Every structure is written in structure tokens, then in C-alpha cells.
mmCIF file of C-alpha atoms in Angstrom:
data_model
loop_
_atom_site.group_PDB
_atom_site.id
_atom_site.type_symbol
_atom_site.label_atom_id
_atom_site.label_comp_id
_atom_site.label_asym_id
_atom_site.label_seq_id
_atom_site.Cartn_x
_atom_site.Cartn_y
_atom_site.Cartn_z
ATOM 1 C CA UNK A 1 144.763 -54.893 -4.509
ATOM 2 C CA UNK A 2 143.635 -57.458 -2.151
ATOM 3 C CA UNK A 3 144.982 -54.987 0.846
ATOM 4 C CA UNK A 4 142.794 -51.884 -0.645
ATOM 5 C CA UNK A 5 140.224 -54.185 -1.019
ATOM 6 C CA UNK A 6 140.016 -54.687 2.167
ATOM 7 C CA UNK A 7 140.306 -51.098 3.254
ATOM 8 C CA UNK A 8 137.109 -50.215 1.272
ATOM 9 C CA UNK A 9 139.080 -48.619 -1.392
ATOM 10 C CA UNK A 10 138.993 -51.779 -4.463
ATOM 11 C CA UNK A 11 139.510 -50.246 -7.473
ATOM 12 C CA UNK A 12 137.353 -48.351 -9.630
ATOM 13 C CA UNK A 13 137.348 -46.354 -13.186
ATOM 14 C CA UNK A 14 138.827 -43.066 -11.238
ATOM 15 C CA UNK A 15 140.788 -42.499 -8.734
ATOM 16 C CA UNK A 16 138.126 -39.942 -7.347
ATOM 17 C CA UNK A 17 135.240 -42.205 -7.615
ATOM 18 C CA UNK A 18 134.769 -42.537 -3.898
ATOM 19 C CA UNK A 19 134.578 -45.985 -1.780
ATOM 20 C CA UNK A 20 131.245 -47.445 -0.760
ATOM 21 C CA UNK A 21 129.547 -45.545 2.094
ATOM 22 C CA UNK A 22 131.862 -42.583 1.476
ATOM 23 C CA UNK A 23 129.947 -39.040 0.880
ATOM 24 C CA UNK A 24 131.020 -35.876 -0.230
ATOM 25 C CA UNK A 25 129.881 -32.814 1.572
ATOM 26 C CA UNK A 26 130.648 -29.139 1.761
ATOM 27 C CA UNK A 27 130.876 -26.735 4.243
ATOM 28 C CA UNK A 28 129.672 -22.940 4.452
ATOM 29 C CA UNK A 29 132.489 -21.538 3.103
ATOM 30 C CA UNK A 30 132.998 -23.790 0.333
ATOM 31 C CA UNK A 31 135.373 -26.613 1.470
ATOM 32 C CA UNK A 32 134.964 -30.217 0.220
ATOM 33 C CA UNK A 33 135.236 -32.660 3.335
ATOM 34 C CA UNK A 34 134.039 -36.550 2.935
ATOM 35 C CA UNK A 35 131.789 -38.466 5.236
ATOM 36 C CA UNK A 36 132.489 -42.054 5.853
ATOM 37 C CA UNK A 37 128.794 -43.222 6.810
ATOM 38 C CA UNK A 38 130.518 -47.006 7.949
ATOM 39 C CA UNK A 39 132.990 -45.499 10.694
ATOM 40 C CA UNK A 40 130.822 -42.306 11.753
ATOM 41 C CA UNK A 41 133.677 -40.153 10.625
ATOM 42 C CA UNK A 42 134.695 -37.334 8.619
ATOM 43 C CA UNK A 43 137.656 -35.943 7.157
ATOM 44 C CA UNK A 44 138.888 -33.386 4.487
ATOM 45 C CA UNK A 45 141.259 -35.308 2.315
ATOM 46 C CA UNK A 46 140.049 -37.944 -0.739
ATOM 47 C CA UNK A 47 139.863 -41.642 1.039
ATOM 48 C CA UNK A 48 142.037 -42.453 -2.471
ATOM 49 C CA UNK A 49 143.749 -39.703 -3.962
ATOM 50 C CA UNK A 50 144.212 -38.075 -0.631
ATOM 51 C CA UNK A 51 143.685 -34.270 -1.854
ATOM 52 C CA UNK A 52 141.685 -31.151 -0.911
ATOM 53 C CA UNK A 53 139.290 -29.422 -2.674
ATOM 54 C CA UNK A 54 136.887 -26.589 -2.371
ATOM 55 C CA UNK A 55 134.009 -25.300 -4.509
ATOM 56 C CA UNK A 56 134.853 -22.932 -7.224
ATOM 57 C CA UNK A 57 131.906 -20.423 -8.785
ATOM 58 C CA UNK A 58 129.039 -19.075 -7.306
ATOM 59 C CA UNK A 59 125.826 -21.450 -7.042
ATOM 60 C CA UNK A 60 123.458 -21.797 -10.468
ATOM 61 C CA UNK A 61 120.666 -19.593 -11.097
ATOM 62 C CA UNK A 62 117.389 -20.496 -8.445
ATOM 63 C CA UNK A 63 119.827 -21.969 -5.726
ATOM 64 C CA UNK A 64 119.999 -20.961 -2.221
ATOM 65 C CA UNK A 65 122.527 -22.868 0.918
ATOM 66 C CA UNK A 66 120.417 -22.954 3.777
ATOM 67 C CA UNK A 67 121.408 -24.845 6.893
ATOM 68 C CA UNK A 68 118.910 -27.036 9.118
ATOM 69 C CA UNK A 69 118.614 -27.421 13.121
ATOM 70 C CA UNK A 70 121.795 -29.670 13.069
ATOM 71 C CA UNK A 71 123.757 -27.208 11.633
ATOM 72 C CA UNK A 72 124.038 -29.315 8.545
ATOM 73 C CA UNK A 73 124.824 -27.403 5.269
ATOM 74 C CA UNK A 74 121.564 -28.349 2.437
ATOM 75 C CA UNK A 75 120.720 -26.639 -1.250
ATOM 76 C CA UNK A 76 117.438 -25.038 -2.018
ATOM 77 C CA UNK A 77 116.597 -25.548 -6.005
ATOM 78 C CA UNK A 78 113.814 -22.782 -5.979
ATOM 79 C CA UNK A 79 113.335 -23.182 -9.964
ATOM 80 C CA UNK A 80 112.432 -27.345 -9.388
ATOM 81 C CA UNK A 81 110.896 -27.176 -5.740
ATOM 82 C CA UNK A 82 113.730 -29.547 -4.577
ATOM 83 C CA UNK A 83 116.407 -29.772 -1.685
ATOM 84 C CA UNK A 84 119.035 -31.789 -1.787
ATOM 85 C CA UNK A 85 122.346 -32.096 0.911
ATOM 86 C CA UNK A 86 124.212 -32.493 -2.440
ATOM 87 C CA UNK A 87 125.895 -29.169 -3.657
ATOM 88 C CA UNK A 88 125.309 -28.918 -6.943
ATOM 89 C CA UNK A 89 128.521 -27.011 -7.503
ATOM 90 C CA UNK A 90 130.708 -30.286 -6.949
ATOM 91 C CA UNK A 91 131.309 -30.881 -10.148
ATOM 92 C CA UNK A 92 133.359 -27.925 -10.765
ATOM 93 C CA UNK A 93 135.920 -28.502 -7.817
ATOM 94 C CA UNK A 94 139.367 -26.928 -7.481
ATOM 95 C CA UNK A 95 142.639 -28.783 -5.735
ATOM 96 C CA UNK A 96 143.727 -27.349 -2.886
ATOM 97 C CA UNK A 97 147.026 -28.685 -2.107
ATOM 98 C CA UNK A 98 148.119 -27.416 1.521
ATOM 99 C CA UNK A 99 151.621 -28.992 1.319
ATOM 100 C CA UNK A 100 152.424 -26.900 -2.126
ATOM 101 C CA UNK A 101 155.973 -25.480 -1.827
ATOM 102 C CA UNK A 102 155.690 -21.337 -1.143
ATOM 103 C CA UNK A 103 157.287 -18.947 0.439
ATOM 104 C CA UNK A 104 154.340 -17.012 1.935
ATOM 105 C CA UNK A 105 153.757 -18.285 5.667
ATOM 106 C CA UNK A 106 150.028 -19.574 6.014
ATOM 107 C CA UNK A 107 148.751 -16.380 7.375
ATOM 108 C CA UNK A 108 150.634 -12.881 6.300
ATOM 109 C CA UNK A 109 149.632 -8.945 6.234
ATOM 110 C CA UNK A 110 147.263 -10.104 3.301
ATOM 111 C CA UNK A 111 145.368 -12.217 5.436
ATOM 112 C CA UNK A 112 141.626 -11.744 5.652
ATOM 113 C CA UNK A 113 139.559 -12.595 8.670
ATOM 114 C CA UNK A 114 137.477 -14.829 6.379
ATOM 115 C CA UNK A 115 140.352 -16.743 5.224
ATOM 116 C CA UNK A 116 141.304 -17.014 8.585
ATOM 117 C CA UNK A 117 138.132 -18.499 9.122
ATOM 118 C CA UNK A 118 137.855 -20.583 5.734
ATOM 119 C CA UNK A 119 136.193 -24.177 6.518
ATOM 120 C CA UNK A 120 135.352 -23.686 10.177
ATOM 121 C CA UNK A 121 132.065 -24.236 11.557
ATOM 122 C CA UNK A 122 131.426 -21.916 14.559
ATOM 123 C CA UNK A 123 127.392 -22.893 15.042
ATOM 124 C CA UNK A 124 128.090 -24.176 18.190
ATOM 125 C CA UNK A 125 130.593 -21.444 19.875
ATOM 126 C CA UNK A 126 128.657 -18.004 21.575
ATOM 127 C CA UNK A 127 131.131 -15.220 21.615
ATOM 128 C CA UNK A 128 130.758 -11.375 23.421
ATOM 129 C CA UNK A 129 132.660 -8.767 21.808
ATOM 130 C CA UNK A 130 132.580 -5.478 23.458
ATOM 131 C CA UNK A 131 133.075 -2.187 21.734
ATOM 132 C CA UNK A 132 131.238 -3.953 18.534
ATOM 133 C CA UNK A 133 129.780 -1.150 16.948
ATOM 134 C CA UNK A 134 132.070 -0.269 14.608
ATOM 135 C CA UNK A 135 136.060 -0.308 13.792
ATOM 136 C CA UNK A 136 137.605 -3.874 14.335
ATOM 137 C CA UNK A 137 135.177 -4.810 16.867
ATOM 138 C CA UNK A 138 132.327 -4.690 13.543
ATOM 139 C CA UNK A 139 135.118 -7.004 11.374
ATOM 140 C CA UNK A 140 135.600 -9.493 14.285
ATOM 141 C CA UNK A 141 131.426 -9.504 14.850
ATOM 142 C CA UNK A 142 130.523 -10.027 11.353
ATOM 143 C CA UNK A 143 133.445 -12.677 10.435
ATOM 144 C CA UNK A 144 132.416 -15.253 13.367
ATOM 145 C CA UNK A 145 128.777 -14.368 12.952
ATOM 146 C CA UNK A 146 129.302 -15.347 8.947
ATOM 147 C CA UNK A 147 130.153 -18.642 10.186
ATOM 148 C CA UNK A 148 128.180 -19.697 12.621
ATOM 149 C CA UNK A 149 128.784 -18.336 16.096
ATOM 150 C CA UNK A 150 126.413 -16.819 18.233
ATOM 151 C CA UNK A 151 127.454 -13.536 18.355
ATOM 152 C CA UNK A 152 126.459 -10.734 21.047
ATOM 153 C CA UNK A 153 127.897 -7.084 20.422
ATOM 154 C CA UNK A 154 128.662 -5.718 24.073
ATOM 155 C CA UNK A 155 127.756 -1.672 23.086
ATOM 156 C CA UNK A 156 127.424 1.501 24.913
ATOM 157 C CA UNK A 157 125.209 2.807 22.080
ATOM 158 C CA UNK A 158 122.609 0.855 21.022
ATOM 159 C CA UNK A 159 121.436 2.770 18.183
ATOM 160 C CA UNK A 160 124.616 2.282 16.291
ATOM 161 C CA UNK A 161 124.944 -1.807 17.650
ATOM 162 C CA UNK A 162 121.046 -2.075 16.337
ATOM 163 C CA UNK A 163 122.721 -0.834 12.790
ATOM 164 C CA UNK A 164 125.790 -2.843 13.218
ATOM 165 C CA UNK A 165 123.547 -5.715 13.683
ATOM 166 C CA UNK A 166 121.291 -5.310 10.710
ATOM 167 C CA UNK A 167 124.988 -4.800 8.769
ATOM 168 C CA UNK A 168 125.522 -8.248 9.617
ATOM 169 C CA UNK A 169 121.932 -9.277 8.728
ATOM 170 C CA UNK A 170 122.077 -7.897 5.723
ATOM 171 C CA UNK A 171 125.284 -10.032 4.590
ATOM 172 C CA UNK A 172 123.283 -13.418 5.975
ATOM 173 C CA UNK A 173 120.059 -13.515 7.082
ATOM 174 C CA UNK A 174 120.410 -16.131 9.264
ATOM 175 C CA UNK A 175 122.880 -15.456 11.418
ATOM 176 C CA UNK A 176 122.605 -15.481 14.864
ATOM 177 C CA UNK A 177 123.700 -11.895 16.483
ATOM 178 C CA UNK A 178 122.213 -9.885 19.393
ATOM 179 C CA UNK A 179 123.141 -6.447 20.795
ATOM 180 C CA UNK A 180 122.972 -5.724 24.517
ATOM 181 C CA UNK A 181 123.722 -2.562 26.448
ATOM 182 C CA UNK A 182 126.857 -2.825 27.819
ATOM 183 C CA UNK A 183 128.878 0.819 29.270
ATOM 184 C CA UNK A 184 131.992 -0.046 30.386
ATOM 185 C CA UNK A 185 132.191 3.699 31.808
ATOM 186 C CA UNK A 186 129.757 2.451 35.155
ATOM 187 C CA UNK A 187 130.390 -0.430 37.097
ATOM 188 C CA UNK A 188 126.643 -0.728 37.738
ATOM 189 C CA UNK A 189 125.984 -1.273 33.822
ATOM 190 C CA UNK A 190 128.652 -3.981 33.772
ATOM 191 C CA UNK A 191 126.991 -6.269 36.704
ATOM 192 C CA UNK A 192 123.461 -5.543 34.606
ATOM 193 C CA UNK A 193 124.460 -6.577 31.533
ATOM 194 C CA UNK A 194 126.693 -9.717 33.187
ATOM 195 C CA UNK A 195 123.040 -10.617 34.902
ATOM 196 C CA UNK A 196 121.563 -10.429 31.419
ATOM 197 C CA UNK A 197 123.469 -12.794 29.987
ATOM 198 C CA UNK A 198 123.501 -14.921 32.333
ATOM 199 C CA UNK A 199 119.475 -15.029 32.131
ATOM 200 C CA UNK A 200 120.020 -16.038 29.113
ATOM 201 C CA UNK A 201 121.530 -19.428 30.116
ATOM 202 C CA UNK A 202 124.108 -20.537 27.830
ATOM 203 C CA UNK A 203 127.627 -21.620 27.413
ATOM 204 C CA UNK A 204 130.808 -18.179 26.873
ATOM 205 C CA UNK A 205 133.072 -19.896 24.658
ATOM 206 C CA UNK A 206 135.472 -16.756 23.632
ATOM 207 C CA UNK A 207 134.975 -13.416 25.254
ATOM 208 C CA UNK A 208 136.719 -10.392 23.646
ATOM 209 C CA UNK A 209 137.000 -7.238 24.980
ATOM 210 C CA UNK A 210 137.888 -5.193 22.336
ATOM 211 C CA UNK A 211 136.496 -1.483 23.566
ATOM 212 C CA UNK A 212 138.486 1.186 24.457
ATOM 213 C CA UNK A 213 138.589 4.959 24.043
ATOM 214 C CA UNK A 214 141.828 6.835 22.791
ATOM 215 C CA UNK A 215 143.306 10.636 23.562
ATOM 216 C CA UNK A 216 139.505 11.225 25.572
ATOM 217 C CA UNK A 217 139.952 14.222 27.707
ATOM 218 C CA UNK A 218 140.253 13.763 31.461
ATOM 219 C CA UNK A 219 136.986 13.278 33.040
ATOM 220 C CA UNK A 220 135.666 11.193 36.236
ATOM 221 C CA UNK A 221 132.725 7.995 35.414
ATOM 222 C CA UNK A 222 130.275 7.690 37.854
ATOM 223 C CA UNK A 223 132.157 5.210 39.815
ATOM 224 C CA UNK A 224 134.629 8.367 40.630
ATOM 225 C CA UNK A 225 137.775 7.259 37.918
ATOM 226 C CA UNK A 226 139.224 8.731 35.009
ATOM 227 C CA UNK A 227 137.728 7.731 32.175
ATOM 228 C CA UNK A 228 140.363 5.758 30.000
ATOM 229 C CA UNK A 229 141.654 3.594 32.710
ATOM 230 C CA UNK A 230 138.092 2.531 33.480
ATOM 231 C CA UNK A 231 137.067 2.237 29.953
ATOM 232 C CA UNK A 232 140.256 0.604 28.497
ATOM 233 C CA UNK A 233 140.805 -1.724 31.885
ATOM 234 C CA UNK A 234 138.832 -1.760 34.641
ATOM 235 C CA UNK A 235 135.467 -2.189 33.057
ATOM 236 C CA UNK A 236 136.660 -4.968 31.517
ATOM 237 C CA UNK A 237 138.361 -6.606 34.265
ATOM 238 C CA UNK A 238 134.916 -6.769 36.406
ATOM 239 C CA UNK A 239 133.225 -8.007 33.408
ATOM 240 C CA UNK A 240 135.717 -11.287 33.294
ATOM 241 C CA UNK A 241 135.343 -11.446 36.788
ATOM 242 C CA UNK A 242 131.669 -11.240 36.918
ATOM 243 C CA UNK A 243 131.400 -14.026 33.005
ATOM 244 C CA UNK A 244 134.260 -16.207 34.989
ATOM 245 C CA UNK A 245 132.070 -18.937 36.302
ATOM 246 C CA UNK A 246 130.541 -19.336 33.108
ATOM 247 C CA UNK A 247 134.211 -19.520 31.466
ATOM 248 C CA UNK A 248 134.904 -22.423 33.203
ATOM 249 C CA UNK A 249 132.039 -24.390 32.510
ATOM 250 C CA UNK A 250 132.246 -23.736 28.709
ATOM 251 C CA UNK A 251 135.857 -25.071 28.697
ATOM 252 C CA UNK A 252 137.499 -25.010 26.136
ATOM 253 C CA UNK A 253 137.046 -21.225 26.332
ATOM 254 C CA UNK A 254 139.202 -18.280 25.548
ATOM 255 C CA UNK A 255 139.524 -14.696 26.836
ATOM 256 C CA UNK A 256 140.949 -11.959 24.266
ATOM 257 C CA UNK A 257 142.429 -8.635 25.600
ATOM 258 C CA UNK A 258 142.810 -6.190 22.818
ATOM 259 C CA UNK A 259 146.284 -4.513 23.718
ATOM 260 C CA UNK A 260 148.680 -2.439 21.899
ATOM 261 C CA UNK A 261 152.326 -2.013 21.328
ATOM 262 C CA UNK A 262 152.035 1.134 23.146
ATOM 263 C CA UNK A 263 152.369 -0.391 26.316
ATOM 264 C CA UNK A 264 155.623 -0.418 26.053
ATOM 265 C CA UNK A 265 156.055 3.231 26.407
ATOM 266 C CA UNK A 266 154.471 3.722 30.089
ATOM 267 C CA UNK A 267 155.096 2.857 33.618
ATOM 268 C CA UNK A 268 153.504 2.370 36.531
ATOM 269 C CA UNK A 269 155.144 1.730 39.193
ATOM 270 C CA UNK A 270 156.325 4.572 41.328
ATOM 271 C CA UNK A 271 160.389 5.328 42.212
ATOM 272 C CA UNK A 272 160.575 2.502 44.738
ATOM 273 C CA UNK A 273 159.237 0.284 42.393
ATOM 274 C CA UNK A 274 155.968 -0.206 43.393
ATOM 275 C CA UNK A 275 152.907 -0.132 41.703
ATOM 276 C CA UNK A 276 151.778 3.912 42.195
ATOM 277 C CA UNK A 277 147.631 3.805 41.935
ATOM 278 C CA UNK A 278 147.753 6.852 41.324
ATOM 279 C CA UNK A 279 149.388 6.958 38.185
ATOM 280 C CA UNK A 280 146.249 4.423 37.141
ATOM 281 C CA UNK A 281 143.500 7.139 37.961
ATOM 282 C CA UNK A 282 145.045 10.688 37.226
ATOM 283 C CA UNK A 283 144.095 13.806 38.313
ATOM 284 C CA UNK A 284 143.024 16.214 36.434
ATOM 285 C CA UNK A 285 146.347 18.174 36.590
ATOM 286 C CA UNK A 286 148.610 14.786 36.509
ATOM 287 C CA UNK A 287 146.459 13.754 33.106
ATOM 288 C CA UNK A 288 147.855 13.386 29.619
ATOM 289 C CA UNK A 289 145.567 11.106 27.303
ATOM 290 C CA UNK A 290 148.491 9.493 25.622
ATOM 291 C CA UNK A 291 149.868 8.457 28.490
ATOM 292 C CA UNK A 292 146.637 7.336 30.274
ATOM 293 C CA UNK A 293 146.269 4.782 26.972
ATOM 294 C CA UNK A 294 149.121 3.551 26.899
ATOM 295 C CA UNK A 295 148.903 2.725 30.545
ATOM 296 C CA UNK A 296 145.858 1.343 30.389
ATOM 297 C CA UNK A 297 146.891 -0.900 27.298
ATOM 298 C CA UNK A 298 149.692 -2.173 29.958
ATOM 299 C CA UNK A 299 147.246 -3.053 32.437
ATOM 300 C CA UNK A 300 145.076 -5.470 29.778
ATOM 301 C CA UNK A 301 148.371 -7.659 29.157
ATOM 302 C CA UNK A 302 149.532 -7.778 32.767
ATOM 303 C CA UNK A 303 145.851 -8.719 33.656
ATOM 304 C CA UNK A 304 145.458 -10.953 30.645
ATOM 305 C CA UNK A 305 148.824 -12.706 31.786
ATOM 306 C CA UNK A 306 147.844 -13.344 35.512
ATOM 307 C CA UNK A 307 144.209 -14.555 33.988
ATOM 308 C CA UNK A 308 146.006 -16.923 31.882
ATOM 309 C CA UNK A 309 147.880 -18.588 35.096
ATOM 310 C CA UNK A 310 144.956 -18.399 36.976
ATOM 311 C CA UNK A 311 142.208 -20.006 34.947
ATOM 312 C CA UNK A 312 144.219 -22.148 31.839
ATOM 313 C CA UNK A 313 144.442 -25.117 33.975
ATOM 314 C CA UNK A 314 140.371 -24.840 34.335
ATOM 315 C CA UNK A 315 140.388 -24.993 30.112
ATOM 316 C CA UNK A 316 140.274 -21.274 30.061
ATOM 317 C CA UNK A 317 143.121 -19.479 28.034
ATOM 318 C CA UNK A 318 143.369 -15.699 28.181
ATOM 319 C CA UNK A 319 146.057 -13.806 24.867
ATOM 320 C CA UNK A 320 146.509 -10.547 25.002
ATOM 321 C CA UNK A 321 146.478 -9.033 21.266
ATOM 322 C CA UNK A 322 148.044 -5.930 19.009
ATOM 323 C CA UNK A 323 145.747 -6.003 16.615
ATOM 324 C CA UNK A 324 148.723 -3.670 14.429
ATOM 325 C CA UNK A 325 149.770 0.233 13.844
ATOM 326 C CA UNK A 326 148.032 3.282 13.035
ATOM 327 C CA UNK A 327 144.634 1.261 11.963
ATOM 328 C CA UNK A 328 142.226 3.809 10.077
ATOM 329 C CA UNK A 329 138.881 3.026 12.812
ATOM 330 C CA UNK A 330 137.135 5.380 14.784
ATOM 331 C CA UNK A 331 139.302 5.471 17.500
ATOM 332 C CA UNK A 332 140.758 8.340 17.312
ATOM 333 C CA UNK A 333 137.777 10.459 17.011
ATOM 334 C CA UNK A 334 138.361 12.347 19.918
ATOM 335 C CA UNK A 335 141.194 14.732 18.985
ATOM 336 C CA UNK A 336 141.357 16.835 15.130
ATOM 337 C CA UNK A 337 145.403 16.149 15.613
ATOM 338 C CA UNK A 338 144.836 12.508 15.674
ATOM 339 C CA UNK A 339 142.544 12.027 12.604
ATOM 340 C CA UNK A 340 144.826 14.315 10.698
ATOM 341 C CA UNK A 341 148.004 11.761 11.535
ATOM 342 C CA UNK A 342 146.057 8.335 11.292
ATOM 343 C CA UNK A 343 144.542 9.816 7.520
ATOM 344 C CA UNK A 344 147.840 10.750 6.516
ATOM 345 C CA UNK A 345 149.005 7.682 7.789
ATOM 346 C CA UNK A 346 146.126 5.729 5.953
ATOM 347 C CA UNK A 347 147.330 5.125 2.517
ATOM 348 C CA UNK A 348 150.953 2.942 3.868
ATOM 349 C CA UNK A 349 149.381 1.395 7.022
ATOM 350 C CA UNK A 350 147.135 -2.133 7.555
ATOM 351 C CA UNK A 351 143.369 -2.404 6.379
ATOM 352 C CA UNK A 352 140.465 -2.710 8.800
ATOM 353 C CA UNK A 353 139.806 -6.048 7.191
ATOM 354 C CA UNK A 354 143.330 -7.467 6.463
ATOM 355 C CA UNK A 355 146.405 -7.585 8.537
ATOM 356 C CA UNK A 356 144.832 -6.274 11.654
ATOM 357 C CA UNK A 357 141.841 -9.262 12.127
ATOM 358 C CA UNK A 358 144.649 -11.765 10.555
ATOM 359 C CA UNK A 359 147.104 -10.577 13.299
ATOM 360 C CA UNK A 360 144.102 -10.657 15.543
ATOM 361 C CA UNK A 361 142.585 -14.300 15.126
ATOM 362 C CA UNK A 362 146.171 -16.190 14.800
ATOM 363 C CA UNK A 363 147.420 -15.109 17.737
ATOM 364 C CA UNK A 364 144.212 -15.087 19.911
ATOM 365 C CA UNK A 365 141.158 -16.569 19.001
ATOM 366 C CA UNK A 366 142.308 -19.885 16.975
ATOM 367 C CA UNK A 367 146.255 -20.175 17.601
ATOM 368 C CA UNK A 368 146.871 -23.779 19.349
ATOM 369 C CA UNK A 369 142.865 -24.185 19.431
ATOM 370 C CA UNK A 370 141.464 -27.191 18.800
ATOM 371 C CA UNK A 371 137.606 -26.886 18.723
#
């Protein structure tokens, strides 16, 4: 007694009565975490009983969560004219017990983004995702805009990133997501929108370049190269090259290549063994648009490797991702055959919002993290 005494933790009528200058707060997403005012410290366990909890049930009639200039999670009573940092929901906690005995790993093919996400506060981080629009690129947008992050969709079109962006608005008002011309097709629109954000003057904390086109027929950009390699790679290696300064100086920071297992069925190096540039940038007659994905899928994880090497010691990481198989998005708009197979495909592969973003943030944007 004397010992917990001493501790701040004497003994009181329940074992979930908390200590003296102990508070009990929530975060966005509903998680209980405790406050110890004496120590200027926080943590998510009981200072006594030593479990989780989270908030069950929506919030009472006339309530609103609002969150002020620190970032700091408060409760609008619009019935009574009162705020309060208190939620009034605490009283009708659930245990969470992360060391329960299961079988089910942490994160599976059920996995949502926003469990992914549960508890974390992202106000602080900015994050560029290119190819935003719509498909996984919308999912990934919206799920680190819900909680917090500063989130700028990198689009070609900017009617359908405007709409993305009120699709995200809609959901919460407040959050903080921009759309900004980006065409990964012309060289010159990558250096103008890397200018633009750099007007803007602050920190890159995870850049993911997500955009990419799939079975496109051959054409030439403007820059004079096919179409897929500069869309899928190329564009997106300038863009890192251009955003790398700013990389560094947001350390911890993390580049995300959106890959696929496809890679693994092209080459290009030539019969010496050497890399053969012109298997990167076809001709016309050379050209088959599987092929030229799949090759340009290959490029994003060898450059995502070397980028790794080259910047990690600077506080940069850089994962290549397969975000998983046959995903019903827009991708493969471009060919009838293709959205025949992936909606036949549909019904016995991965949803947009499940195993694909799970897959996607474990093994790129939060795996071996700390923030």
C-alpha cells in the first residue's frame, strides 16, 4: 500500500477511479488514452487496472466532436450551449484487451484502412498522393484525411479531384485536403506542380505515388515516350527527385511506390544482360500494353529499392507496395476485354476498401514507423 501510495495510485473505491492529476481523454476515432497532468505524459493503458478501452455508441442527441488549433479533440453540447474536453460517451466504455489469445494476425484480408488507422492522430503529417481521383488512390486520400493529415490529391483531371475532394468533405467537414494539377504524362507539368508545392512552404512527410495507367494503347507524351513507362515510372521518378530536398528535411518521411506482382513477369535487360532502353520506351511496332505495365511496375521497385539505400540514412524510407490481385478500380478502363475479366473476377477477389488499403498501409505507410 505504502509503495502505491507512493506511486500516486493509494487506494480508492474502484480500481478504475483514476489517481490524482490523471485525466481521461479520447481520441478521433474513439480510443480512451489517459493524461498524467504531474509528469506531462500520456499513455493508453489504466495507471491501475492497466487496460484499454474505446468509446462504444454514437454521441447523444445535440453533440458534435470538434477539434481546436492544437489539434486537441473537445465536445460541442448544442442543446445546453456548452463545450467540454470531456466526452460524454465515457461512461459507456468497452475493454479492449490487445493481448487476448486469437488466431487472426493483427491485420488480415478483412482489414479496413480505418482500422488500420484506429487511434492515430495524423494532424501534423502532409501527405501527396498522385492518381487520387478515384480507385485506391480515393480510399488512401479519404482514410488519412479522416484523421488528420493534410492531404493533397496529385490529379491530371481536376474536375474529377474537385469531386473527389468534396467526397471527402462531405464525410468531415473539416478536414484538410487540396487538389493540384499534377500530369504525370509531361515533364513540364511535373516541375510546375513540384514549384507549387513548394510555394506552399511546408514539411512532405509521406509521398505516394499511386497513378498509373493499365493496357493504354501505344502513344508518344509530349516529352517524346510511350505513354505507360512515363506515366507508371518516369513521371514519378522526376517528381521524387524534384520533392527530395523537402524529404529530407521532414525526416521521418516515407516514399510509397505502388507496384504490382506483375513485375515479375517482364524483363529488361537485353541478351547480354544489360539493361536494353529500348525495351523501356517501345515503338510502336515493338509495343504490347501488358508488357509495357508490367515493365514499368518493375522499374517502381528497382527505383524504390535504390531510393531506399540512397536516402534511409537521411530519415527517408522508400517501400515499394502490391496493393493485391484483380482489384475492381478504374484501372482497367482502357480495354472492353479487361473490364469483362476484372467484373467476372469481382465477386471472389479483394474490396477497394479492405484487403487492398490493409495490404497497402502495413507494409508501406506505418510498418516499423514510429511517428
Amino acid at each position: 500500500m505504502a509503495a502505491l501510495k507512493y506511486a500516486g495510485l493509494e487506494d480508492t473505491d474502484s480500481e478504475e477511479e483514476l489517481p490524482p492529476g490523471w485525466e481521461e481523454r479520447t481520441t478521433k476515432d474513439g480510443w480512451v488514452y489517459y493524461a498524467n497532468h504531474l509528469e506531462e505524459k500520456t499513455q493508453w493503458e489504466h495507471p491501475k487496472s492497466g487496460k484499454r478501452k474505446r468509446i462504444a455508441g454514437d454521441l447523444p442527441y445535440g453533440w458534435e466532436q470538434e477539434t481546436d488549433e492544437n489539434g486537441q479533440v473537445y465536445f460541442v453540447d448544442h442543446i445546453n450551449k456548452r463545450t467540454t474536453y470531456l466526452d460524454p460517451r465515457l461512461a459507456f466504455t468497452v475493454e479492449d484487451n490487445p493481448m487476448k489469445s486469437t488466431t487472426r494476425q493483427r491485420y488480415d484480408g478483412n482489414s479496413t484502412a480505418m482500422e488500420i488507422l484506429q487511434g492515430r492522430d495524423l494532424s501534423e503529417k502532409v501527405v501527396i498522393i498522385t492518381g487520387a481521383n478515384s480507385g485506391i488512390g480515393f480510399e488512401t486520400a479519404k482514410s488519412l484525411a479522416l484523421h488528420g493529415a493534410y492531404v493533397i490529391l496529385a490529379c491530371r483531371n481536376m474536375s474529377r479531384a474537385n469531386e473527389a475532394v468534396q467526397r471527402i468533405l462531405e464525410e468531415w467537414h473539416k478536414a484538410k485536403v487540396e487538389a493540384m494539377t499534377l500530369d504525370l504524362a509531361s515533364l513540364h507539368s511535373v516541375q510546375h506542380f513540384a514549384e507549387a508545392f513548394k510555394s506552399k512552404n511546408v514539411p512532405l512527410h509521406v509521398l505516394i505515388c499511386n497513378a498509373a495507367v493499365f493496357a493504354a494503347p501505344w502513344s508518344l507524351t509530349e516529352d517524346d515516350l510511350e505513354a505507360t513507362f512515363q506515366v507508371n515510372h518516369l513521371g514519378h521518378f522526376y517528381l521524387v527527385q524534384l520533392l527530395e530536398d523537402i524529404l529530407r528535411r521532414s525526416s521521418p518521411a516515407r516514399v510509397v511506390m505502388v507496384s504490382s506482382e506483375s513485375h515479375r513477369f517482364s524483363e529488361i535487360k537485353d541478351s547480354s544482360g544489360k539493361l536494353d532502353f529500348n525495351l523501356l520506351s517501345p515503338s510502336k511496332k515493338e509495343f504490347w500494353a501488358m508488357v509495357a505495365y508490367n515493365r514499368s511496375k518493375l522499374c517502381n521497385i528497382l527505383f524504390s529499392n535504390e531510393l531506399n539505400r540512397h536516402l534511409s540514412p537521411h530519415g527517408v524510407t522508400s517501400n515499394a507496395v502490391h496493393p493485391g490481385n484483380m482489384i475492381y478500380s478504374s484501372i482497367h478502363r482502357n480495354w472492353w476485354v479487361y473490364t469483362l475479366l476484372f467484373t467476372l473476377a469481382r465477386p471472389f477477389t479483394k474490396s477497394m476498401v479492405s484487403e487492398c488499403l490493409a495490404a497497402f498501409y502495413t507494409s508501406s505507410v506505418f510498418k516499423s514507423w514510429e511517428w
